[in-house]
């Protein structure tokens, strides 16, 4: 029996599928993705069937040995395209090797419905761990660049207009804060992913006495799902995960967009490393930020995948429907884009050349010190802020470098009094116009002053260590489960070999 038609269609169905139908129903990319997970699930399920006395140990040993051989041959050895899916490809190869009388027992108490749901969850959690690791790399690169630029003064922006002086470190740590929350969302998504549907069968569980707690432990899940219909038909874990990825990709797009803008001659703040740029086919002088533009563009692709996933799931009756096959590729592609985007952006940030002189030169352009001048007037004279705001607003009509005489002239027009007579001095005004002194006065929590930024950097480094530790704990649990599964598989094969 060499193909899936012999195994699945010989019973209820008689007509073979056309090549067009086979191509239409193919899930080849996702099947290749879940192949390692499928082998793991087959091993754990077989070990559990043996423990429960549902299949004999000698048959289990034959199954497990053959699964090991199929695993070693890899997914390319299966020729999945000849079968309905990876699950049937593995089972067909198994039966061809050891016969249906033995190999056909592996599927006892199981459906492809709970099998695929389990495999997708295992594959998704591995991708989540990988993406969170990639994010740690990006966060570290941002923090390192910020640590090197605590004193790098630059203009801050609102509405893309020069607003107030800040520092590059302060600006970068805004991105770090957003990406911190992305990490939290992914960590939160992990707990919804890491639930075990195996044992739900088609949707109504099974009459076989399965030990679902046992497979939960062997597969590294946190707990078994407690409703078999929910187990096979829920895809909210994908919706949660893909939503978190879409938000992450949006944050990455915003960072990429700023680096694209900052690398233009109009800004001149940074230069990208040549590895993250290309040139023009006709204009030899060009250094185009193509790579970051693609990160920005693929954010839209991920959002599209998210919308597709929600749209596919929204109208499905319980329990399983083949529509769900279309959800998994949306998640897989989103993982591919977000992981590569994260790694590439980490490389771009870590190799970025910062033009500190240009940032400093432009830090006061556009009268960015206006707010501090208004604040100084309030402190020096006791005037209400709104009044001071109006006076400085008049000064903004000038060149952005007002003298004390200019201030007095504006205040006379506004309130009929000179601010120099009310306590404002030339020295106070000079300090208010100094961009770095502007920054240093903003030392409250969250501000750009060096003292505030150093506290933020220290907190961020501590958070990175805590997140690394949390990830290591998740990986350790999975490694322990994998080790236990391997040990049990070896014991079954060894005991059968010795006739125990």
Short mmCIF file of N, CA and C in Angstrom, two decimals, residues 139 142-144 146-147 150 167-181 184 442-465 467:
data_model
loop_
_atom_site.label_atom_id
_atom_site.label_comp_id
_atom_site.label_asym_id
_atom_site.label_seq_id
_atom_site.Cartn_x
_atom_site.Cartn_y
_atom_site.Cartn_z
N UNK A 139 16.47 44.03 21.43
CA UNK A 139 16.42 44.90 22.61
C UNK A 139 17.83 45.20 23.11
N UNK A 142 19.46 47.79 20.87
CA UNK A 142 18.92 49.14 21.13
C UNK A 142 19.52 49.71 22.41
N UNK A 143 19.57 48.89 23.45
CA UNK A 143 20.11 49.34 24.73
C UNK A 143 21.58 49.73 24.58
N UNK A 144 22.33 48.92 23.86
CA UNK A 144 23.76 49.21 23.67
C UNK A 144 23.94 50.55 22.95
N UNK A 146 21.82 53.00 22.88
CA UNK A 146 21.38 54.06 23.81
C UNK A 146 22.46 54.36 24.85
N UNK A 147 23.10 53.33 25.37
CA UNK A 147 24.17 53.53 26.36
C UNK A 147 25.31 54.37 25.79
N UNK A 150 23.92 58.57 25.55
CA UNK A 150 23.23 59.27 26.63
C UNK A 150 23.41 60.78 26.50
N UNK A 167 17.47 63.42 23.80
CA UNK A 167 18.71 62.71 23.46
C UNK A 167 18.38 61.49 22.64
N UNK A 168 19.37 61.02 21.91
CA UNK A 168 19.17 59.79 21.13
C UNK A 168 18.86 58.62 22.05
N UNK A 169 19.48 58.59 23.22
CA UNK A 169 19.21 57.52 24.18
C UNK A 169 17.74 57.52 24.59
N UNK A 170 17.20 58.71 24.87
CA UNK A 170 15.80 58.82 25.27
C UNK A 170 14.88 58.33 24.15
N UNK A 171 15.20 58.73 22.92
CA UNK A 171 14.40 58.33 21.77
C UNK A 171 14.46 56.81 21.56
N UNK A 172 15.65 56.27 21.64
CA UNK A 172 15.81 54.82 21.44
C UNK A 172 15.09 54.01 22.51
N UNK A 173 15.14 54.50 23.74
CA UNK A 173 14.50 53.75 24.82
C UNK A 173 12.98 53.79 24.73
N UNK A 174 12.44 54.74 23.97
CA UNK A 174 11.01 54.69 23.69
C UNK A 174 10.69 53.45 22.87
N UNK A 175 11.53 53.17 21.88
CA UNK A 175 11.35 51.95 21.09
C UNK A 175 11.56 50.71 21.95
N UNK A 176 12.56 50.76 22.83
CA UNK A 176 12.82 49.62 23.71
C UNK A 176 11.60 49.31 24.58
N UNK A 177 10.95 50.35 25.09
CA UNK A 177 9.78 50.16 25.94
C UNK A 177 8.66 49.48 25.17
N UNK A 178 8.44 49.91 23.93
CA UNK A 178 7.39 49.31 23.10
C UNK A 178 7.71 47.84 22.83
N UNK A 179 8.97 47.54 22.54
CA UNK A 179 9.35 46.16 22.23
C UNK A 179 9.32 45.30 23.49
N UNK A 180 9.56 45.90 24.66
CA UNK A 180 9.37 45.17 25.92
C UNK A 180 7.95 44.64 26.01
N UNK A 181 6.99 45.48 25.68
CA UNK A 181 5.58 45.06 25.76
C UNK A 181 5.28 43.99 24.71
N UNK A 184 6.29 40.82 26.24
CA UNK A 184 5.29 40.39 27.22
C UNK A 184 4.09 39.75 26.55
N UNK A 442 14.84 67.87 32.76
CA UNK A 442 13.75 66.89 32.66
C UNK A 442 14.22 65.55 33.22
N UNK A 443 14.34 65.54 34.55
CA UNK A 443 14.93 64.39 35.22
C UNK A 443 13.93 63.56 36.00
N UNK A 444 12.63 63.85 35.82
CA UNK A 444 11.63 63.01 36.48
C UNK A 444 11.58 61.65 35.81
N UNK A 445 10.88 60.71 36.42
CA UNK A 445 10.75 59.37 35.86
C UNK A 445 10.24 59.43 34.42
N UNK A 446 10.99 58.81 33.53
CA UNK A 446 10.60 58.80 32.12
C UNK A 446 11.21 59.91 31.30
N UNK A 447 11.92 60.83 31.94
CA UNK A 447 12.49 61.97 31.23
C UNK A 447 13.80 61.64 30.55
N UNK A 448 14.34 62.63 29.77
CA UNK A 448 15.57 62.39 29.01
C UNK A 448 16.86 62.75 29.73
N UNK A 449 16.78 63.35 30.93
CA UNK A 449 18.00 63.70 31.65
C UNK A 449 18.88 62.48 31.86
N UNK A 450 20.19 62.71 31.93
CA UNK A 450 21.11 61.58 32.05
C UNK A 450 20.81 60.70 33.25
N UNK A 451 20.45 61.31 34.37
CA UNK A 451 20.15 60.53 35.57
C UNK A 451 18.93 59.63 35.34
N UNK A 452 17.91 60.18 34.68
CA UNK A 452 16.70 59.40 34.42
C UNK A 452 16.95 58.30 33.40
N UNK A 453 17.72 58.61 32.37
CA UNK A 453 18.01 57.63 31.33
C UNK A 453 18.88 56.49 31.87
N UNK A 454 19.83 56.84 32.74
CA UNK A 454 20.69 55.78 33.30
C UNK A 454 19.87 54.84 34.19
N UNK A 455 18.89 55.38 34.89
CA UNK A 455 18.00 54.51 35.66
C UNK A 455 17.18 53.61 34.73
N UNK A 456 16.71 54.19 33.63
CA UNK A 456 15.95 53.41 32.65
C UNK A 456 16.81 52.32 32.04
N UNK A 457 18.04 52.66 31.71
CA UNK A 457 18.95 51.67 31.13
C UNK A 457 19.25 50.54 32.12
N UNK A 458 19.46 50.90 33.38
CA UNK A 458 19.71 49.88 34.40
C UNK A 458 18.50 48.97 34.55
N UNK A 459 17.31 49.58 34.55
CA UNK A 459 16.08 48.78 34.67
C UNK A 459 15.91 47.88 33.45
N UNK A 460 16.25 48.41 32.28
CA UNK A 460 16.10 47.62 31.06
C UNK A 460 17.07 46.45 31.03
N UNK A 461 18.30 46.67 31.47
CA UNK A 461 19.26 45.57 31.52
C UNK A 461 18.82 44.49 32.51
N UNK A 462 18.25 44.92 33.64
CA UNK A 462 17.72 43.95 34.61
C UNK A 462 16.55 43.18 34.02
N UNK A 463 15.73 43.89 33.26
CA UNK A 463 14.58 43.25 32.64
C UNK A 463 15.02 42.24 31.59
N UNK A 464 16.05 42.59 30.83
CA UNK A 464 16.58 41.66 29.84
C UNK A 464 17.06 40.37 30.50
N UNK A 465 17.74 40.50 31.62
CA UNK A 465 18.22 39.31 32.33
C UNK A 465 17.06 38.47 32.84
N UNK A 467 14.04 38.37 31.56
CA UNK A 467 13.37 37.73 30.42
C UNK A 467 14.19 36.58 29.87
#
